[in-house]
Coordinates of C-alpha atoms and ligand atoms in Angstrom, one line a residue:
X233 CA 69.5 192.9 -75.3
X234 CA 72.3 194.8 -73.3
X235 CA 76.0 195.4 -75.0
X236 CA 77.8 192.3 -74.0
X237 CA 81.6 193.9 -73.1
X238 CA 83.7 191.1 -74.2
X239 CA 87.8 191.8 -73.5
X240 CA 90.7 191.6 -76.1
X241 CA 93.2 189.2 -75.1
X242 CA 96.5 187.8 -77.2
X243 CA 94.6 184.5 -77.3
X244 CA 92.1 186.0 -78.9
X245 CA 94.3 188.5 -81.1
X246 CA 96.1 185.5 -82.2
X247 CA 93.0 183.6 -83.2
X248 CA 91.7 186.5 -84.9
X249 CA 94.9 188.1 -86.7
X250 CA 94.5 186.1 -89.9
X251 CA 90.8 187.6 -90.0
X252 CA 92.0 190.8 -89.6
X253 CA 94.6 190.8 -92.6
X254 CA 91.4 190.0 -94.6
X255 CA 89.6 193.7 -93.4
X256 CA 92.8 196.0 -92.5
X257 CA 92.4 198.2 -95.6
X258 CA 88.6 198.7 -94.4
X259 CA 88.4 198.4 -90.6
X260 CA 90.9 200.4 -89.2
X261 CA 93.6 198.7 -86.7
X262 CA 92.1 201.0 -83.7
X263 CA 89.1 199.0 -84.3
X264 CA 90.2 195.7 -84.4
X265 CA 89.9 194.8 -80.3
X266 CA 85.9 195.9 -80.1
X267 CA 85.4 193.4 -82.8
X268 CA 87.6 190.5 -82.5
X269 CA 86.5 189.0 -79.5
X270 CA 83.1 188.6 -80.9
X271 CA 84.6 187.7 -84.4
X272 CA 86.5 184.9 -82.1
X273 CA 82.9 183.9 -80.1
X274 CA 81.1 183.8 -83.3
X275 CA 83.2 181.3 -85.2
X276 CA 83.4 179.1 -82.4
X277 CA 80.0 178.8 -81.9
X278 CA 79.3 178.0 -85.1
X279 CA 81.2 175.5 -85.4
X280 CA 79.3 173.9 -82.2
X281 CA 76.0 174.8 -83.5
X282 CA 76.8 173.7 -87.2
X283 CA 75.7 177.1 -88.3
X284 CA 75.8 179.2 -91.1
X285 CA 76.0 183.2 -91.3
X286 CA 74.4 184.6 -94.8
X287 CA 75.2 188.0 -95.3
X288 CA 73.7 190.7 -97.5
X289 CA 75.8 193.4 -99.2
X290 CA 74.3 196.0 -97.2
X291 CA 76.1 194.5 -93.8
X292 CA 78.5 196.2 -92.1
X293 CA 82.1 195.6 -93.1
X294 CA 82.8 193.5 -89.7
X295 CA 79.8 191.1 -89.9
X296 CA 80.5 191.1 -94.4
X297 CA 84.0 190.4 -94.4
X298 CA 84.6 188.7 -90.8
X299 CA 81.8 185.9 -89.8
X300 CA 79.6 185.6 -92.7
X301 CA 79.8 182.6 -94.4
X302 CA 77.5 183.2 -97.8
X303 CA 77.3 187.2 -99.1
X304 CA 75.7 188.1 -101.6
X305 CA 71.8 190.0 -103.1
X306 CA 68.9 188.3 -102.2
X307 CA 68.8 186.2 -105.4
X308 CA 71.9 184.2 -104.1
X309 CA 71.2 184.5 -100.7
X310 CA 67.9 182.7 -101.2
X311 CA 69.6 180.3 -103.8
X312 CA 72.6 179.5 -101.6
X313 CA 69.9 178.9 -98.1
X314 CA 68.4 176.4 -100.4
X315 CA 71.7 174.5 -100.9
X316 CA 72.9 174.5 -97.4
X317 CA 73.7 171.7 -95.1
X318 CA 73.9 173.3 -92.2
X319 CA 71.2 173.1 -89.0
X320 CA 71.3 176.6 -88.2
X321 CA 71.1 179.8 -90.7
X322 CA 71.7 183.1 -89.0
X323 CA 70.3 185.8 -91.5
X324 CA 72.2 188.9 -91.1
X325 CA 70.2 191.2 -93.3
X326 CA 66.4 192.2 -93.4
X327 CA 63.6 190.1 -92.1
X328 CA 62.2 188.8 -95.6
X329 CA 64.9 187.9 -96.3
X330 CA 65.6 185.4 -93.5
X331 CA 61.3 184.3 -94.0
X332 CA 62.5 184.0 -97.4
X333 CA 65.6 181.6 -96.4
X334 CA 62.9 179.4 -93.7
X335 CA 60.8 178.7 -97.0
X336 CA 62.8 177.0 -98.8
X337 CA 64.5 175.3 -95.4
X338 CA 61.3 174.4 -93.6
X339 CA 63.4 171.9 -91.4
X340 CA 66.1 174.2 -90.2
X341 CA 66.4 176.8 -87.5
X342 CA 66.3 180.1 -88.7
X343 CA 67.5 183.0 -87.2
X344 CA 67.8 186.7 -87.0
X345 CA 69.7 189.4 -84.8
X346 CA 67.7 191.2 -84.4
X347 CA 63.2 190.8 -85.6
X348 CA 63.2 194.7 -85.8
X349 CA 64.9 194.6 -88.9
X350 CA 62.1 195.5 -91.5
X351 CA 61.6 196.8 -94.9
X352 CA 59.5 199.8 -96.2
X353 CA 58.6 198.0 -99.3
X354 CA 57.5 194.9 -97.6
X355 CA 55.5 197.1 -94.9
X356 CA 54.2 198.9 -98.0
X357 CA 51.7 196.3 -98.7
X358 CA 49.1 193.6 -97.2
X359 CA 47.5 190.4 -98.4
X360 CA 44.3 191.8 -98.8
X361 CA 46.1 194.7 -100.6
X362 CA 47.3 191.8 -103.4
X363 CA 43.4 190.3 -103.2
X364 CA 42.2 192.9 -104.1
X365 CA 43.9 193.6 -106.8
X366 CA 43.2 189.9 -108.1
X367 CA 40.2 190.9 -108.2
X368 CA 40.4 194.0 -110.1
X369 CA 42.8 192.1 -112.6
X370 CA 41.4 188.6 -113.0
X371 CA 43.5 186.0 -114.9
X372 CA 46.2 188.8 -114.2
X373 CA 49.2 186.5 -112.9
X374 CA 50.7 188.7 -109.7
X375 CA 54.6 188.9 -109.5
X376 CA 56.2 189.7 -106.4
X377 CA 59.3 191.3 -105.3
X378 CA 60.7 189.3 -102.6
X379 CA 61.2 192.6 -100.5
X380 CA 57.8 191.0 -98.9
X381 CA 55.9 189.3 -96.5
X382 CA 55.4 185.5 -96.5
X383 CA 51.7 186.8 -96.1
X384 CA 52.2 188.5 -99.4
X385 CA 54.2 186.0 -101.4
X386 CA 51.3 183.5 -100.1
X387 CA 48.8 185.2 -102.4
X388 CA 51.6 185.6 -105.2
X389 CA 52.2 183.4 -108.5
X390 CA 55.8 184.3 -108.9
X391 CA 58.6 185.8 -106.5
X392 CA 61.1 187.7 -108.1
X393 CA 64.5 190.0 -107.3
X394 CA 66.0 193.0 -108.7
X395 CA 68.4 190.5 -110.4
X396 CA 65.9 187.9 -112.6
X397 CA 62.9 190.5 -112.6
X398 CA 62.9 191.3 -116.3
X399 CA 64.0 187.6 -117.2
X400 CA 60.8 186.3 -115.3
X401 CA 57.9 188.9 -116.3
X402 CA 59.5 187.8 -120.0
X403 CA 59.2 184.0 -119.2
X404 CA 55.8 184.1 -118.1
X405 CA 54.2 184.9 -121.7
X406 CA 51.3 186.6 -121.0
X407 CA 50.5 190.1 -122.0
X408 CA 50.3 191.5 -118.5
X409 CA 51.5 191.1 -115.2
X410 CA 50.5 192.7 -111.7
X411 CA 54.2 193.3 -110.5
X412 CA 54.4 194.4 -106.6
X413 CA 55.2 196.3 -104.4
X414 CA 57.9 198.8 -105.7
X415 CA 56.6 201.1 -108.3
X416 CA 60.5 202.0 -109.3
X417 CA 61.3 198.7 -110.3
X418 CA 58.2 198.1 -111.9
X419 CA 58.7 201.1 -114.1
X420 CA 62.3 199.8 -114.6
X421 CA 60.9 196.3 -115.9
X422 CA 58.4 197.6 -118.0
X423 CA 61.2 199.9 -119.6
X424 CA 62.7 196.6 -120.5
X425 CA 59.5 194.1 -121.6
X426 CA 56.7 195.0 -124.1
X427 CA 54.8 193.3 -121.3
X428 CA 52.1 195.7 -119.6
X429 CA 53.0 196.3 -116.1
X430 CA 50.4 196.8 -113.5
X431 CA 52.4 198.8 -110.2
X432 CA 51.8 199.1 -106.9
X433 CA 53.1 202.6 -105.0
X434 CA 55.3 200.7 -102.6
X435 CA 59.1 202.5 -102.7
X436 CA 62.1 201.8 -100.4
X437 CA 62.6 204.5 -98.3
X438 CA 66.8 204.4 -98.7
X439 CA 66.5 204.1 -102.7
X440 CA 64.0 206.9 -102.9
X441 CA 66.0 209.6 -101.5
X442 CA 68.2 210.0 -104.5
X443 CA 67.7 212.1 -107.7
X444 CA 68.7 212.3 -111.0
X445 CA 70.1 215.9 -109.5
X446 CA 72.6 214.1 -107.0
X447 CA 73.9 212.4 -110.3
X448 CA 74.5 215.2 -112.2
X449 CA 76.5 217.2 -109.7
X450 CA 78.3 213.9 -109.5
X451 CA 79.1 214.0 -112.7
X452 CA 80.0 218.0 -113.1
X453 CA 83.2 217.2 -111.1
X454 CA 84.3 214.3 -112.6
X455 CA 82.2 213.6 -116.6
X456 CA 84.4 209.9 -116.5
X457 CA 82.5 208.6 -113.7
X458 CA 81.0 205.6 -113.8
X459 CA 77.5 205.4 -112.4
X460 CA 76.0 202.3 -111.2
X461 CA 72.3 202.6 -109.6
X462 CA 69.4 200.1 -108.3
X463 CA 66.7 199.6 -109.9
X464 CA 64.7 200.8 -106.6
X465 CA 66.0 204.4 -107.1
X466 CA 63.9 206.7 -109.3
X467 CA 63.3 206.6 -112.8
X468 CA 65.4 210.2 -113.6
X469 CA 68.0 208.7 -111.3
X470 CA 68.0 205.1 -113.8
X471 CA 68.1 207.4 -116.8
X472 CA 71.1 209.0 -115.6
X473 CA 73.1 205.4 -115.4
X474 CA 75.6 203.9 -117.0
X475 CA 74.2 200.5 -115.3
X476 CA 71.0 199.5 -113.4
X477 CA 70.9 196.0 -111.7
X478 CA 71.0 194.3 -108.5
X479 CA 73.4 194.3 -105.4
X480 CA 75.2 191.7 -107.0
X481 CA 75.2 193.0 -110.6
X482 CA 76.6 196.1 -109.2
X483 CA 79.2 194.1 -107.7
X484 CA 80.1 192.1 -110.8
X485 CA 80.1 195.3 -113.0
X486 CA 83.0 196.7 -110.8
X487 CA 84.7 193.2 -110.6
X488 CA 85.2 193.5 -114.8
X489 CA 86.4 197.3 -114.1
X490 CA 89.1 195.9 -111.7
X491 CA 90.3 193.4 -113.9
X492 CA 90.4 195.6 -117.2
X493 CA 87.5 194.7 -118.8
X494 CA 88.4 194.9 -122.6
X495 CA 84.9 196.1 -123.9
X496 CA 85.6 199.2 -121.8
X497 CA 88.2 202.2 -122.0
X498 CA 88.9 202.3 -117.9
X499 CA 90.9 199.6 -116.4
X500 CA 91.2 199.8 -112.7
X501 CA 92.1 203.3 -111.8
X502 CA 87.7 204.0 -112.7
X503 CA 86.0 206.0 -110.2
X504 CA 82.5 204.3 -109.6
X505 CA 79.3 206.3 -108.0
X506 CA 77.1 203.5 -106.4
X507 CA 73.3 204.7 -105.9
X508 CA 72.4 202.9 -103.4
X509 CA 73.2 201.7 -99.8
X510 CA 76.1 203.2 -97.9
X511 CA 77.8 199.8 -96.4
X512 CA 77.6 198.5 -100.8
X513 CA 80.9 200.2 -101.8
X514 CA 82.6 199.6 -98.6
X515 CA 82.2 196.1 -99.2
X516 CA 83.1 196.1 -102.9
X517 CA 85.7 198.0 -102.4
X518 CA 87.1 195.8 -99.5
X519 CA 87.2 193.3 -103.0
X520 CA 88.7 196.2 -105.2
X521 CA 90.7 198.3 -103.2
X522 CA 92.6 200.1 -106.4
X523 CA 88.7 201.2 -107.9
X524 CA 87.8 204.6 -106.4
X525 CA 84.4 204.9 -104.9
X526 CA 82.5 208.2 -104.8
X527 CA 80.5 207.7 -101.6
X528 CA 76.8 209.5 -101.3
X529 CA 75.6 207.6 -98.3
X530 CA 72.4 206.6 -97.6
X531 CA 71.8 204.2 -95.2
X532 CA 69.1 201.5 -94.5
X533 CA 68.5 201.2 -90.6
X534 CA 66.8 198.2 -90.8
X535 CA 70.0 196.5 -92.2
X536 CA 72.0 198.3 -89.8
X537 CA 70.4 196.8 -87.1
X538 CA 72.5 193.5 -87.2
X539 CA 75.6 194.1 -85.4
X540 CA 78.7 191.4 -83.8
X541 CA 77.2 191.6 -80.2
X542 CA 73.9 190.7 -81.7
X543 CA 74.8 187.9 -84.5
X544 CA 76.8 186.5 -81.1
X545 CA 73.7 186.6 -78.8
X546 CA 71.7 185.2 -81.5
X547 CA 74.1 181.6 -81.3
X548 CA 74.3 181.8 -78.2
X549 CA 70.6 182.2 -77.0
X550 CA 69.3 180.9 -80.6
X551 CA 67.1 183.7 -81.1
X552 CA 65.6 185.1 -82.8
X553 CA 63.8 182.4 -84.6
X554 CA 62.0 183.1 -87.7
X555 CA 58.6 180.7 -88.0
X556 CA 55.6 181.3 -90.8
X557 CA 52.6 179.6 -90.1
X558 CA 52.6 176.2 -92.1
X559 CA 49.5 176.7 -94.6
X560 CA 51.2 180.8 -95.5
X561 CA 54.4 178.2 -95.4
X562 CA 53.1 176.4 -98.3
X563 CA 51.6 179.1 -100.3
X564 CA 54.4 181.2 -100.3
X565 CA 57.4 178.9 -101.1
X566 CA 55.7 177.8 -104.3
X567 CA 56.3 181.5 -105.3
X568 CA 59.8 181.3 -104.4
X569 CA 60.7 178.0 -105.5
X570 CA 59.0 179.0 -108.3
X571 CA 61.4 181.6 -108.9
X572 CA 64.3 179.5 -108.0
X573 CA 63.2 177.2 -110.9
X574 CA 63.0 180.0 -113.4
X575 CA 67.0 181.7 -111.8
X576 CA 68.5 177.9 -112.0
X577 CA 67.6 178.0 -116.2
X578 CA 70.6 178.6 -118.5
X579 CA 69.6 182.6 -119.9
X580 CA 70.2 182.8 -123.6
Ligands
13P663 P1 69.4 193.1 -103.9 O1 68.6 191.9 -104.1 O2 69.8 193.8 -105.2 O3 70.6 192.8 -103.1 O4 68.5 194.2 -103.2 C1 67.9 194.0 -101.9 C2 67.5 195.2 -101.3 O5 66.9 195.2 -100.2 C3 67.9 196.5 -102.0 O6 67.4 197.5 -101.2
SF4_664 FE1 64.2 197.5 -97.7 FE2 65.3 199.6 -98.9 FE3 66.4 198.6 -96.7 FE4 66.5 197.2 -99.0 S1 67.5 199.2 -98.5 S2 66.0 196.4 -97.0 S3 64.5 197.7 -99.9 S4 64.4 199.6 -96.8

């Protein structure tokens, strides 16, 4: 799909200011006419379409903070598909994610940007890889990130995120649990459970750049820095954190910063170091502009394929739909919904 050239007009600036007051302290002004036409396109189709854009953390700033409807990790991203009314979802994030969003809305269209959008831990293992290992661990229930196929999650007991991992291996009661495919947050979990962790060698190729190293320099310049890190990132990288968790938990942990959190010394004048995906502290700090963000940027390419002229073509063309064959269908979203179950519980 060619770059669709749309012009800035005052119509359209005057339909779009309000949106811009929302992103001036991250998009800069300069900016604002290559976006805002499409910003303008966007909302009016989906309106007309009775469409819904979710949004991951990792988006860009201008699809995060001007079109997207829902944002959030892919715990709330699947939780909030599952409540929506809407006919159409456009899934601006990675493409498990928006299978993951068609499971649990087998009725609605589904859509992406752009179908390139892929993961290295979901390419990182098959469903004959996972029947395999049944069968070399029988009886052994298999938990599954959701950073996966539908293929995969079809052959899966239980889906989990980076944000109810631990809570779900623990709910389970058994004494051992296949948990696939990243080996970082396996070893994360079973740092957490007394429950025997069988891993898989799957690792996200953004995550799995940083070392414990990179912190430490960090740190060398500033020792009050506040270091928040995903659990995908290396094990010397977790030990070096002063909190592990999800998109979302990272988000939430700099939301009590802000606002002064009494159980810690630093009010909002904290620096934070986030290890993981460069567009995170952009976003956060679009929330939190008076928290200081050190910035080591790596970025995920497959979530930076989604941009404005894309989420646009894909309402206007609805494409790119996302179907899963109905009997992988099936299999898979008992995984999910399984999980869903497990997330919805009150945690003690
Ligand atoms: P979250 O569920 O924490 O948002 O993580 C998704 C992901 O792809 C991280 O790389
Ligand atoms: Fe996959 Fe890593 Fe990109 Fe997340 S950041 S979508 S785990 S490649």
């Amino acid at each position: 799909m060619g770059v669709i050239d749309l012009p800035y007009t005052r119509s359209i600036a005057d339909e779009t200011d309000p949106v811009f007051e929302r992103v001036e302290h991250i998009i800069p002004r300069v900016e604002w006419p290559l976006h805002a036409p499409y910003v303008a396109a966007i909302h009016r189709l989906k309106r007309e379409r009775n469409a819904v854009i979710l949004a991951h953390n990792y988006q860009v700033p201008e699809i995060f903070y001007t079109v997207a409807d829902i944002v959030g990790d892919s715990l709330a991203l699947a939780m909030k598909a599952a409540e929506t009314q809407a006919d159409v979802i456009v899934l601006c994030g990675v493409h498990f994610m928006a299978e993951t969003a068609k499971l649990v809305n087998p009725d609605k269209t589904v859509l992406v940007p752009d179908l390139r959008a892929g993961c290295s831990l979901a390419e990182s293992i098959t469903a004959a890889d996972v029947r395999l290992l049944r069968e070399s661990y029988p009886g052994t229930p298999v938990v599954t990130y959701v950073n996966t196929s539908a293929e995969v999650k079809a052959e899966s007991d239980v889906c989990v995120t980076s944000g109810n991992a631990v809570q779900i291996v623990e709910a389970l009661g058994v004494p051992r649990v296949i948990f696939l495919p990243d080996e970082y947050l396996a070893k994360y979990v079973a740092s957490k459970t007394r429950v025997e962790i069988v891993a898989w060698k799957g690792h996200c190729e953004v995550h799995e750049r940083f070392t414990g190293a990179d912190v430490r320099r960090f740190r060398e310049g500033d020792p009050s820095l506040i270091v928040l890190a995903h659990p995908e990132c290396p094990p010397d990288v977790l030990a070096e954190a002063d909190y592990v968790g999800s998109t979302q938990g990272m988000t939430e942990y700099v939301e009590k910063l802000a606002e002064g959190d009494p159980s810690r010394e630093v009010g909002s004048g904290a620096r934070v170091l986030m290890m993981t995906e460069c567009s995170m502290a952009d976003n956060v700090s679009g929330r939190y502009p008076r928290v200081e963000f050190v910035r080591p940027c790596n970025l995920c390419p497959h979530m930076k394929r989604n941009t404005l002229p894309k989420v646009l073509h894909s309402l206007q063309a609805m494409e790119f739909e996302v179907t899963i064959a109905p009997e992988i269908a099936r299999r898979a979203r008992r995984a999910v919904e399984r999980m869903l179950e497990f997330s919805r519980q009150p945690r003690d």
